[in-house]
Short mmCIF file of C-alpha atoms in Angstrom, two decimals:
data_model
loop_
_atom_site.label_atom_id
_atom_site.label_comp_id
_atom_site.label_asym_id
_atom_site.label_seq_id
_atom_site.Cartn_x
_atom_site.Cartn_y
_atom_site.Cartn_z
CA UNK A 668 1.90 10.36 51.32
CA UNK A 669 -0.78 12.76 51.48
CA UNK A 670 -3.16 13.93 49.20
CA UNK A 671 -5.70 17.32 49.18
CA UNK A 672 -8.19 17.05 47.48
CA UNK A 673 -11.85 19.41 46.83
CA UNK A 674 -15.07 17.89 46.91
CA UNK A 675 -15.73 18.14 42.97
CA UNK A 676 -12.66 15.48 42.68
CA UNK A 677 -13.79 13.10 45.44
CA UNK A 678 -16.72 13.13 43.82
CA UNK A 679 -15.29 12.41 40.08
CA UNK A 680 -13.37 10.02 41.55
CA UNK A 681 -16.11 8.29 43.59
CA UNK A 682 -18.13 7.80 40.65
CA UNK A 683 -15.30 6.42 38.06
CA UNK A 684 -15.25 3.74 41.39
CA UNK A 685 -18.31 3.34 41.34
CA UNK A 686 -18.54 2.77 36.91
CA UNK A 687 -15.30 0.62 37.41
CA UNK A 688 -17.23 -1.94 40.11
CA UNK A 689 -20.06 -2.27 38.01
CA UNK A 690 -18.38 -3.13 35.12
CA UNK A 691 -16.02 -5.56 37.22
CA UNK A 692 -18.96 -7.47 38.98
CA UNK A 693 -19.25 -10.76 37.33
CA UNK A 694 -15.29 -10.57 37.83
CA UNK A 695 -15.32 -9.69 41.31
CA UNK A 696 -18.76 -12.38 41.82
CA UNK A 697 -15.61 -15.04 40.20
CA UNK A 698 -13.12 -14.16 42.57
CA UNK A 699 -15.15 -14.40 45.45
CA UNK A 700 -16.60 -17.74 44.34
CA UNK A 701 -12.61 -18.73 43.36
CA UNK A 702 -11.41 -17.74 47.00
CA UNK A 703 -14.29 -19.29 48.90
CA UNK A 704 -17.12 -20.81 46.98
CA UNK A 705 -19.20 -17.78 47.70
CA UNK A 706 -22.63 -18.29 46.07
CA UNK A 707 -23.05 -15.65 44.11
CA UNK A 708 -26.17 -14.94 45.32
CA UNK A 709 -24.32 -14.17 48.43
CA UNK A 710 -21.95 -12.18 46.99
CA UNK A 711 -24.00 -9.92 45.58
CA UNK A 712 -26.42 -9.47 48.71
CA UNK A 713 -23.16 -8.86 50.83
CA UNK A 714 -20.40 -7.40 48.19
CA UNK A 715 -20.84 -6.00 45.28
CA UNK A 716 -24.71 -4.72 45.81
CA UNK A 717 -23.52 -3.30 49.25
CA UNK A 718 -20.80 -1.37 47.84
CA UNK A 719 -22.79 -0.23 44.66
CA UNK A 720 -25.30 0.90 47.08
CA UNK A 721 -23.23 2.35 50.07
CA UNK A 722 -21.20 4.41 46.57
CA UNK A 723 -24.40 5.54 45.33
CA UNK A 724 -25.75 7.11 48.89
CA UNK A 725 -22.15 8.53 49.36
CA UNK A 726 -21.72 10.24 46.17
CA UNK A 727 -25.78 11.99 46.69
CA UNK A 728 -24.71 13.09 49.99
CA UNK A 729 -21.13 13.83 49.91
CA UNK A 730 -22.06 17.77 49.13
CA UNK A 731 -24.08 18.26 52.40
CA UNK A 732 -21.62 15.63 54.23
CA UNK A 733 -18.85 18.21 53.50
CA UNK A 734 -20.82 21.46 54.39
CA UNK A 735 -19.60 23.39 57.49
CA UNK A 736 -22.53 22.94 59.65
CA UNK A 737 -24.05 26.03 61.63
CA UNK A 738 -24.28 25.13 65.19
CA UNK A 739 -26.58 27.73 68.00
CA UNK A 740 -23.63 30.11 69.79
CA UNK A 741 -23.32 30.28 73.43
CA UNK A 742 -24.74 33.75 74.58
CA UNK A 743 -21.14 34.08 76.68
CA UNK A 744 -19.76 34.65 73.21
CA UNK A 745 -22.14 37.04 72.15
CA UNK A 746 -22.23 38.22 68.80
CA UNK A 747 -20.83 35.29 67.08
CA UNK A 748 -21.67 32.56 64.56
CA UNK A 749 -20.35 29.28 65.44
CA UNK A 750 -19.84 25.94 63.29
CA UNK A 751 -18.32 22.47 62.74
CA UNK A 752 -15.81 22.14 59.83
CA UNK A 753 -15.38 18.74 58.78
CA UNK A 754 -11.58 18.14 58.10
CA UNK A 755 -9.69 15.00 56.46
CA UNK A 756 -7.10 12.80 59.12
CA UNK A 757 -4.48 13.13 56.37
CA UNK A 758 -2.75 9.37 56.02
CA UNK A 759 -5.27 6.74 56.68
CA UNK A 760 -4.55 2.79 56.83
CA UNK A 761 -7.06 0.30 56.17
CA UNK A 762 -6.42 -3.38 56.98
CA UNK A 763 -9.55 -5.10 55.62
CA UNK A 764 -10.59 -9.22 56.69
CA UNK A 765 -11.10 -12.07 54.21
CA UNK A 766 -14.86 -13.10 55.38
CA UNK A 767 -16.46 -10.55 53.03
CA UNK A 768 -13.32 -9.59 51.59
CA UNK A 769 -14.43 -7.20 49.16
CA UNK A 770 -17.17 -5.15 51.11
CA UNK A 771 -15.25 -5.23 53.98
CA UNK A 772 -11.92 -3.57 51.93
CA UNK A 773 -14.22 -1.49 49.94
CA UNK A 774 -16.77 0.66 52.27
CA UNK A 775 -14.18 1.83 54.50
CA UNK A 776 -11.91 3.19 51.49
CA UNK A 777 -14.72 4.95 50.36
CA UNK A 778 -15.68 6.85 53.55
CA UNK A 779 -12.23 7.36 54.16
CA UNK A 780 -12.15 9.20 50.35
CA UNK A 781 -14.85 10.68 50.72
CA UNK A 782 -13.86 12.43 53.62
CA UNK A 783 -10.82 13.84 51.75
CA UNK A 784 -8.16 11.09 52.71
CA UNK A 785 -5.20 9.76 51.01
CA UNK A 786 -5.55 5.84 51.74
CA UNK A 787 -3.46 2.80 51.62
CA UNK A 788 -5.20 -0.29 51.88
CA UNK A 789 -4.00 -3.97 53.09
CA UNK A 790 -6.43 -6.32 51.58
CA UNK A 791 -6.33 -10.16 53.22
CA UNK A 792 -3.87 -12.55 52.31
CA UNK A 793 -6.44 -15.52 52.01
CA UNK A 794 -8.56 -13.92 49.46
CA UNK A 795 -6.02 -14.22 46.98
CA UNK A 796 -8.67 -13.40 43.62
CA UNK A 797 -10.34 -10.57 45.25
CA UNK A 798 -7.33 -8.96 46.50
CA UNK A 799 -6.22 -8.68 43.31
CA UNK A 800 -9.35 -7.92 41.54
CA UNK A 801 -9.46 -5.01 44.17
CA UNK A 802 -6.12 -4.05 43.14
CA UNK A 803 -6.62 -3.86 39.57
CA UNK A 804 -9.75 -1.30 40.10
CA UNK A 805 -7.93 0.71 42.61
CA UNK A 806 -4.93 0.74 40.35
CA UNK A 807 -6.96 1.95 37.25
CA UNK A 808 -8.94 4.69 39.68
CA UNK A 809 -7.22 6.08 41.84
CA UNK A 810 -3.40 7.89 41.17
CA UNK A 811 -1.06 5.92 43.42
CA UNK A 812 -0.56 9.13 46.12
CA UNK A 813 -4.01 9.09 46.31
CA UNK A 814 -5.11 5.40 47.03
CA UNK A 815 -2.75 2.31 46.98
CA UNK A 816 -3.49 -1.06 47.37
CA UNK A 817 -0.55 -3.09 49.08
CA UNK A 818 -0.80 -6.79 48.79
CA UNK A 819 0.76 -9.28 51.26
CA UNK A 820 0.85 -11.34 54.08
CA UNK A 821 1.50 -10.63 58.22
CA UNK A 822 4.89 -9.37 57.44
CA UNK A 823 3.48 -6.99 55.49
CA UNK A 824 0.73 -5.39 57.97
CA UNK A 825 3.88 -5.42 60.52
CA UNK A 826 5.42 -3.29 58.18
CA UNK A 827 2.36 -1.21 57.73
CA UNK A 828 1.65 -0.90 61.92
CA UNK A 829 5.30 0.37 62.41
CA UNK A 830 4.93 3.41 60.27
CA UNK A 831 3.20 6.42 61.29
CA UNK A 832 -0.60 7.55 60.03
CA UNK A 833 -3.08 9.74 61.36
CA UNK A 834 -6.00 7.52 61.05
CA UNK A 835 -6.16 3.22 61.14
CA UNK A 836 -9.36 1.15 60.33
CA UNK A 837 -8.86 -2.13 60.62
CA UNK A 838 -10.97 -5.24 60.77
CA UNK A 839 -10.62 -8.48 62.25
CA UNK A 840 -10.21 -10.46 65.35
CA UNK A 841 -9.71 -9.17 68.90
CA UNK A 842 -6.78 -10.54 69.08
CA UNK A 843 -5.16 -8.99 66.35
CA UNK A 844 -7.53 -6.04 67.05
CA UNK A 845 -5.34 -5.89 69.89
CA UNK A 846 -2.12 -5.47 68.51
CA UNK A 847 -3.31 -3.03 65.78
CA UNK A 848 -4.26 -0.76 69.17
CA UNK A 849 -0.62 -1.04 70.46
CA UNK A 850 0.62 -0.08 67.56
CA UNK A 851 -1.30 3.25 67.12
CA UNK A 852 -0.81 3.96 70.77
CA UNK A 853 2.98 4.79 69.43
CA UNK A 854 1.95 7.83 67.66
CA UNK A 855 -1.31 8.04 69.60
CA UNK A 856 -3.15 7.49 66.47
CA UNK A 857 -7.15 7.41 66.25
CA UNK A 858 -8.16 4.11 65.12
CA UNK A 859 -11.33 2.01 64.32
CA UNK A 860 -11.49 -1.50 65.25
CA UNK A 861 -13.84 -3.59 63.93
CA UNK A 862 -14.09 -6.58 65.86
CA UNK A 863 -16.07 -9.41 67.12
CA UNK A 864 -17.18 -11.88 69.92
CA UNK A 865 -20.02 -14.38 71.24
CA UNK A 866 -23.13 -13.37 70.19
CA UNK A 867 -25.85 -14.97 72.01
CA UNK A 868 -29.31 -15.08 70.36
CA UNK A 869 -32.12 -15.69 72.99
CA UNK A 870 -35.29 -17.79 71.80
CA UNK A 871 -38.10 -17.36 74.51
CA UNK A 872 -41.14 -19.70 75.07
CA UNK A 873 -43.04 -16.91 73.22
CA UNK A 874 -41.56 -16.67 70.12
CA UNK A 875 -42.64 -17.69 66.19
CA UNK A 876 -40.40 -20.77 66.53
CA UNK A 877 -40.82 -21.97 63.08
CA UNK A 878 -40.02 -18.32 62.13
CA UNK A 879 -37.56 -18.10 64.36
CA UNK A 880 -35.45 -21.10 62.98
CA UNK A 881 -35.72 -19.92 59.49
CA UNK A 882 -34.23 -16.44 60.27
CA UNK A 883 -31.39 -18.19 62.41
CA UNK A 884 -30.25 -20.43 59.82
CA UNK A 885 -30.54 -17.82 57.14
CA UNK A 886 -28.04 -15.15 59.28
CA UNK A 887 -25.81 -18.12 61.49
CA UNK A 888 -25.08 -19.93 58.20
CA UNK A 889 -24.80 -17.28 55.78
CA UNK A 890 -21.15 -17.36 54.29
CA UNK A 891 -20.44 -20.53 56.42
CA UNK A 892 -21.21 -19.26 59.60
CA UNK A 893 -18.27 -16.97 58.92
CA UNK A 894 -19.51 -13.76 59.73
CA UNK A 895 -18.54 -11.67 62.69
CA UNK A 896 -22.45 -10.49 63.39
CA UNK A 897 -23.78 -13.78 62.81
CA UNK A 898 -25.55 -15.32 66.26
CA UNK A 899 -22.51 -17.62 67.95
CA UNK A 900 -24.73 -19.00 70.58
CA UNK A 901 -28.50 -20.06 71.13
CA UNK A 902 -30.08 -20.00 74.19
CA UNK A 903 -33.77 -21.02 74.08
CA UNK A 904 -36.04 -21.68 76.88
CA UNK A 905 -36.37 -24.96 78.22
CA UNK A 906 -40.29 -25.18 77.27
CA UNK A 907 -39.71 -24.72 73.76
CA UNK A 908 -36.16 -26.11 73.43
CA UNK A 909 -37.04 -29.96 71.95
CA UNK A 910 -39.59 -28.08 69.68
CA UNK A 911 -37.42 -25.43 68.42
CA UNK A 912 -34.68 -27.79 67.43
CA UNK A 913 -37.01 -29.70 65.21
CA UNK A 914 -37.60 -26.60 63.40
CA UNK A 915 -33.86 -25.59 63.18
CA UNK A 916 -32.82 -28.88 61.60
CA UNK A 917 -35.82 -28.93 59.06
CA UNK A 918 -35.12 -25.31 58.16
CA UNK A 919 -31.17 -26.48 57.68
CA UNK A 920 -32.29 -28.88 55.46
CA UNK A 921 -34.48 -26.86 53.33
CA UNK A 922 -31.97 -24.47 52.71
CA UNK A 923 -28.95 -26.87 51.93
CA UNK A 924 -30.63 -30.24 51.20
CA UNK A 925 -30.06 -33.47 52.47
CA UNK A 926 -26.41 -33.24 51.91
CA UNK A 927 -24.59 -29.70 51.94
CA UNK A 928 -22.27 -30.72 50.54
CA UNK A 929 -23.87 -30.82 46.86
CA UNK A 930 -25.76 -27.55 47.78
CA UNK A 931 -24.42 -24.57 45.28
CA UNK A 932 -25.82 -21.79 48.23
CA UNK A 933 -23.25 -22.83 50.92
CA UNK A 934 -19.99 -21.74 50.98
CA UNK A 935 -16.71 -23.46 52.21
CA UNK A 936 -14.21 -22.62 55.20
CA UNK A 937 -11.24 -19.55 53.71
CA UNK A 938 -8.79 -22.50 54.48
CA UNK A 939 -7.15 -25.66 55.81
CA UNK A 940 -6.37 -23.78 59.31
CA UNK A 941 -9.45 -22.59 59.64
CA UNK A 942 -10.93 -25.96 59.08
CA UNK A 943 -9.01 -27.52 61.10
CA UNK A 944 -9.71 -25.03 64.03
CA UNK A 945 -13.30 -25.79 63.53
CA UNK A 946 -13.37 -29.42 63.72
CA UNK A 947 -11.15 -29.16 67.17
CA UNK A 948 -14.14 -27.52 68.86
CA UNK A 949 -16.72 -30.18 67.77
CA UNK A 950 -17.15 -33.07 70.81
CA UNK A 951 -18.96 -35.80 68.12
CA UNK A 952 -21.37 -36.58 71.08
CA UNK A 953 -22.60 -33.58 71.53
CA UNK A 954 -23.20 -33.15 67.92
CA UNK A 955 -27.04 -33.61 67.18
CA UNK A 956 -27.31 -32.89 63.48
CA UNK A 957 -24.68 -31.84 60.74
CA UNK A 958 -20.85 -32.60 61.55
CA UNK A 959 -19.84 -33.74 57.98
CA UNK A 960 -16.29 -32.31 56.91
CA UNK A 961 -14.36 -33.02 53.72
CA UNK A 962 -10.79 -31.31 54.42
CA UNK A 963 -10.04 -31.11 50.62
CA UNK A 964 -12.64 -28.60 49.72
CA UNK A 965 -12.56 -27.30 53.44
CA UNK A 966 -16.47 -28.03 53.90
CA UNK A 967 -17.85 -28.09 56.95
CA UNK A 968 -21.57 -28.85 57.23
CA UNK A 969 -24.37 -26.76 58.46
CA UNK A 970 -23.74 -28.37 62.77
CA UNK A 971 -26.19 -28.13 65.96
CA UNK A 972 -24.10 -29.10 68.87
CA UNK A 973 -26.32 -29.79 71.76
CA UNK A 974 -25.54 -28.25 75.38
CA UNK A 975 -21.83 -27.81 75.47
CA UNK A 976 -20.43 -27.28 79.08
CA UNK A 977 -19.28 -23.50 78.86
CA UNK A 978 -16.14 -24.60 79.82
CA UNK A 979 -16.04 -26.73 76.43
CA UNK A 980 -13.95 -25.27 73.63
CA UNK A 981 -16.38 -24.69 71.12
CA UNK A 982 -17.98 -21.86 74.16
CA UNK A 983 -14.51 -20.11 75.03
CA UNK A 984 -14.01 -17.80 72.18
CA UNK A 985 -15.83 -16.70 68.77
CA UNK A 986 -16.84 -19.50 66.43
CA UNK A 987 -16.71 -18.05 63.12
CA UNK A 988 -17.91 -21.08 61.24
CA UNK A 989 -21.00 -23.11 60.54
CA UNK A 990 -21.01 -24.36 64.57
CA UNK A 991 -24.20 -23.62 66.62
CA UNK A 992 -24.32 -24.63 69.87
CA UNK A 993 -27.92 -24.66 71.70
CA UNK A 994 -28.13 -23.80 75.30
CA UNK A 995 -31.15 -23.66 77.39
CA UNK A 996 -32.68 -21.17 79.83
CA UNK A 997 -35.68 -20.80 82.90
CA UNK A 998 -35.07 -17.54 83.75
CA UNK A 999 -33.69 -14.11 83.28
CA UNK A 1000 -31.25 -14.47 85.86
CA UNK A 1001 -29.61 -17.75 83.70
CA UNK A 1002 -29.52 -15.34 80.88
CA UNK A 1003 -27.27 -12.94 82.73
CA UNK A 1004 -25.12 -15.59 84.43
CA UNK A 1005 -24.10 -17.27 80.66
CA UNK A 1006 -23.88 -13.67 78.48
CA UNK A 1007 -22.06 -11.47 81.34
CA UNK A 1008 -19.80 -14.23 81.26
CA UNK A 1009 -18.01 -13.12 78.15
CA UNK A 1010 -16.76 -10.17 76.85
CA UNK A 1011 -19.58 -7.46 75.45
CA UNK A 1012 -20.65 -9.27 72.30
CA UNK A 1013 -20.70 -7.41 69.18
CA UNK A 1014 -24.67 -8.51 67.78
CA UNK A 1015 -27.29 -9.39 70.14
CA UNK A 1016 -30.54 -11.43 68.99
CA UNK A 1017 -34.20 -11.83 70.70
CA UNK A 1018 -36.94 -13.88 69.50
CA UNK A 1019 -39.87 -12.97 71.23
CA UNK A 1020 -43.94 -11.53 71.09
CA UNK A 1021 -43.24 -10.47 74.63
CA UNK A 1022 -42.51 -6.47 74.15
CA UNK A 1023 -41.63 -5.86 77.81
CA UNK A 1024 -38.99 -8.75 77.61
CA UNK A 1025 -37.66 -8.00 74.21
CA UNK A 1026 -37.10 -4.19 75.72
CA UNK A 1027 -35.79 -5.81 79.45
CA UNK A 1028 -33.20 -7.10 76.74
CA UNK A 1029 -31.92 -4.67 75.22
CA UNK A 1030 -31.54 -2.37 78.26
CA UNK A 1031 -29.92 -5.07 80.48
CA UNK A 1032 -26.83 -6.27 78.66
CA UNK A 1033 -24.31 -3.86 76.57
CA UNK A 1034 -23.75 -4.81 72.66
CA UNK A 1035 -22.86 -3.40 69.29
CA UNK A 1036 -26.04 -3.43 67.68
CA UNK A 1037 -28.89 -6.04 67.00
CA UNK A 1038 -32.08 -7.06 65.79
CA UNK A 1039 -35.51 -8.27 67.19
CA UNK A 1040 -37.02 -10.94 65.72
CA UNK A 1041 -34.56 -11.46 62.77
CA UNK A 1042 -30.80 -11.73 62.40
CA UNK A 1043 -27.72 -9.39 61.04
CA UNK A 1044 -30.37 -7.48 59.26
CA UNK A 1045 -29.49 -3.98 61.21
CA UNK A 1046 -25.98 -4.36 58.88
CA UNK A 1047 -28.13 -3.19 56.12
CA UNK A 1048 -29.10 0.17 57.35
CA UNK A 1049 -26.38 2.81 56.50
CA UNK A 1050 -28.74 5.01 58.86
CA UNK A 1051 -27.62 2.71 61.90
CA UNK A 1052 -24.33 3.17 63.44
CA UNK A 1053 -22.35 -0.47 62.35
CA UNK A 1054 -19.70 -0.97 65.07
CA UNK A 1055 -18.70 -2.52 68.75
CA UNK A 1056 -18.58 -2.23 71.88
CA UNK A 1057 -15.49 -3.26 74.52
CA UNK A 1058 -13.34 -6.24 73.59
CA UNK A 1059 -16.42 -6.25 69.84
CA UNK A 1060 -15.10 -2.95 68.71
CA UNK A 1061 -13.77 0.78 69.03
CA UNK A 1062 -15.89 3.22 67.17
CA UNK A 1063 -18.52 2.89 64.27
CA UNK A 1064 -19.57 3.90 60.58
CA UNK A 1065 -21.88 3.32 57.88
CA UNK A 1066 -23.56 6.25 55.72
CA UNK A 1067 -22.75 9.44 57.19
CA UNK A 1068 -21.36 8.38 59.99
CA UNK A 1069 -18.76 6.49 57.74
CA UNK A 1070 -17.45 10.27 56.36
CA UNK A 1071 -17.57 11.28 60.38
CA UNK A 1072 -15.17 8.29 61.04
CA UNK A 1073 -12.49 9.84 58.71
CA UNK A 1074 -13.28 13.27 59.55
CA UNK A 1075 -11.73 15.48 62.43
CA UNK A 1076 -14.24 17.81 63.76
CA UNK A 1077 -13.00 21.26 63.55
CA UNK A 1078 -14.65 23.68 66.05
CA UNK A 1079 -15.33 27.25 64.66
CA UNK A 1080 -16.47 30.84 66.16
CA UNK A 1081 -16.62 33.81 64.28
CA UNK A 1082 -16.81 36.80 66.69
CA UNK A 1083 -18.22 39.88 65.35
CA UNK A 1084 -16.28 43.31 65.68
CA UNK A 1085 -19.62 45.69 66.33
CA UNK A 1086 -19.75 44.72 70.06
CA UNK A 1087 -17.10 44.05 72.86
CA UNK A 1088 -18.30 43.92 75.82
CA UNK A 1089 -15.75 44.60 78.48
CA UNK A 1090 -17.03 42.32 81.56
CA UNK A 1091 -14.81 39.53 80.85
CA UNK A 1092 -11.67 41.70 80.87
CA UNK A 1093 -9.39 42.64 83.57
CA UNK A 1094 -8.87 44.71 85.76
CA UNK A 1095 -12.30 42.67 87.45
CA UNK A 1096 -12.54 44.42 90.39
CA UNK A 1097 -16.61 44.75 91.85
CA UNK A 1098 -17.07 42.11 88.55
CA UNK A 1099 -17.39 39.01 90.46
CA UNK A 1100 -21.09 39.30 92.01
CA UNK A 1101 -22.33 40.62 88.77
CA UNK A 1102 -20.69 38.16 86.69
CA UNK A 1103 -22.07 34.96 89.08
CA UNK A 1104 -25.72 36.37 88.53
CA UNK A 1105 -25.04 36.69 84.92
CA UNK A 1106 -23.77 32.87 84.63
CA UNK A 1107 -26.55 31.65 86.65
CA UNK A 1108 -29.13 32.54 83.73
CA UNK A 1109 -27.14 31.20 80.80
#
């Protein structure tokens, strides 16, 4: 499949995408609420809003995006003009997650259109409403060479990771993040991998604790906890630990009530499995607020787990649920020894007044991105690279650097004819001396 197309048509086409979601919202608000029990509040914060927005921004800039950009000549090549033409990968998969199933599918097609792409995109499996709400738009968009929407289950991306492409985005777990790689290493394709990991979020003796707990609840519990920036992991310094978990469990509580259960803002686990997985990392006496689970609606209450051993289950791998476990600190050095013992986490979070220490945080340890003070917030900025880092991620987008992602960098000079100068040409003979002093001053 593959698909040329100018920059008046991605544009045209961009902005019937952008009519068609807008008219579709309530719909697409439905599904996600069908699929999950996404507050709709949520969904429009995280889904359709971000989309509407990230179209918007895309369809302003996608003129100036698409420009060959003039870049300063080296004097060796003297006269010439020298630029950076932005060309399209040609084929482009996109295997999209179920967490924020429709933001997640969405932003990425839209880069990788803007950028001149033909796309085919796998939406998940276990979003079974907005899959097929996503279908229907792209369907009534897009023509079919230009952007398809293939439905389906594992079998189905298997199918999709033995064919060939010149670009794969895909989003997800490191483990199938992992297999996604191999795959493209067949046809040594470029790929994106949008991944995940333990994020630890630090709490010094410092910090607004009150604050503090209100932002961490708001960003760990968000969508169920099942977010792949949200904070996986607190640790909080032993002064202000017994405090700080006051606050976190009032803070819970205002959000969700006495019972979240009833609450319309919290949503439920995608599934059975995933429920199931969640509850087999909770040791009850550990627990020290939360724990309530009804399997038939998959909830999973808001759940503080108290000082796991990091050999416990709930510390090996990414949580992705509404699981926090609370971990305390005395020094720097325990910092290192607990976050250097996993991979390079995808978010990092500080809580702090102490400048010096917020900055000693960021420059010791190696993440995707992160926040001071607050929680996934940095998500939000399409001027911020969005991406990972080792086993969180290969590579990175939002705004501009989203068209980047699905653009191949063609490198430009164009030598002028009204000088050749003949030192670089054979026969060389007494050139080498002269040619050394030469180099020295470029």
């Amino acid at each position: 499949m593959e698909f040329k197309t100018n920059i008046q048509f991605r544009t045209e086409t961009l902005k019937r995408l952008l009519f068609s979601i807008q008219e579709n919202e309530d719909r697409i608000i439905q599904a996600l609420y069908n699929d999950f029990k996404k507050p709709a509040f949520e969904a429009v914060l995280t889904e359709t809003n971000y989309v509407i927005s990230d179209l918007k921004n895309t369809i302003k800039n996608i003129k100036c995006w698409s420009k060959p950009k003039k870049v300063l000549p080296s004097l060796l090549n003297f006269p010439s003009k020298d630029y950076i033409y932005s060309e399209p990968y040609g084929k482009v998969l996109i295997i999209a997650p179920w967490n924020y199933p429709f933001q997640l599918a969405l932003c990425p097609l839209i880069a990788a259109v803007v950028a001149g792409n033909s796309v085919v995109l796998k939406p998940s499996e276990l979003t079974p409403h907005t899959s097929r709400i996503i279908a229907e738009i792209i369907s009534n968009v897009f023509d079919k060479n230009h952007v398809e929407v293939i439905e389906g289950g594992v079998e189905v991306s298997q199918n999709l990771l033995s064919q060939r492409w010149d670009y794969i985005f895909f989003t997800g777990s490191v483990a199938v993040g992992k297999i996604v790689a191999k795959a493209a290493a067949e046809y040594l394709t470029p790929i994106t991998l949008e991944l995940g990991g333990k994020n630890p979020c630090i709490i010094d003796e410092t910090a607004n604790l009150k604050l503090a707990a209100k932002r961490i609840v708001w960003g760990k519990f968000i969508n169920a906890g099942q977010t792949c920036i949200a904070p996986d992991y607190l640790l909080v310094h032993d002064s202000v630990k017994l405090e700080f978990t006051e606050h976190l469990k009032q803070e819970i509580t205002n959000a969700y009530g006495e019972n979240p259960e009833l609450s319309p803002d919290y949503t439920r686990i995608i599934n059975t499995k995933n429920w199931e997985r969640l509850l087999n990392l909770i040791e009850p006496e550990k627990v020290i607020f939360g724990g309530q689970s009804n399997k038939e609606n998959c909830f999973l209450a808001p759940t503080l787990i108290d000082e796991p051993s990091l050999e416990s289950e709930v510390m090996k791998d990414e949580i992705f649920g509404p699981l926090l476990p609370i971990l305390s600190y005395q020094n720097t050095v325990d910092l290192k020894n607990i976050i250097t013992k996993y991979e390079k986490p995808l978010s990092l979070y500080v809580f702090t007044t102490n400048n010096y220490f917020a900055e000693e945080m960021i420059q010791k340890f190696s993440f995707g991105g992160g926040c001071i003070n607050d929680t996934v917030i940095h998500f939000s900025n399409n001027r911020l690279p969005f991406g990972g880092v080792g086993h969180s991620g290969i590579g990175a987008y939002h705004g501009k650097l989203s068209f980047d992602t699905f653009s191949h960098k063609k490198s430009i000079v164009k030598k002028a004819n009204w000088l050749d100068l003949p030192m670089r040409y054979a026969p060389y003979n007494d050139k080498l001396k002269t040619i050394k002093k030469l180099l020295k001053w470029l």
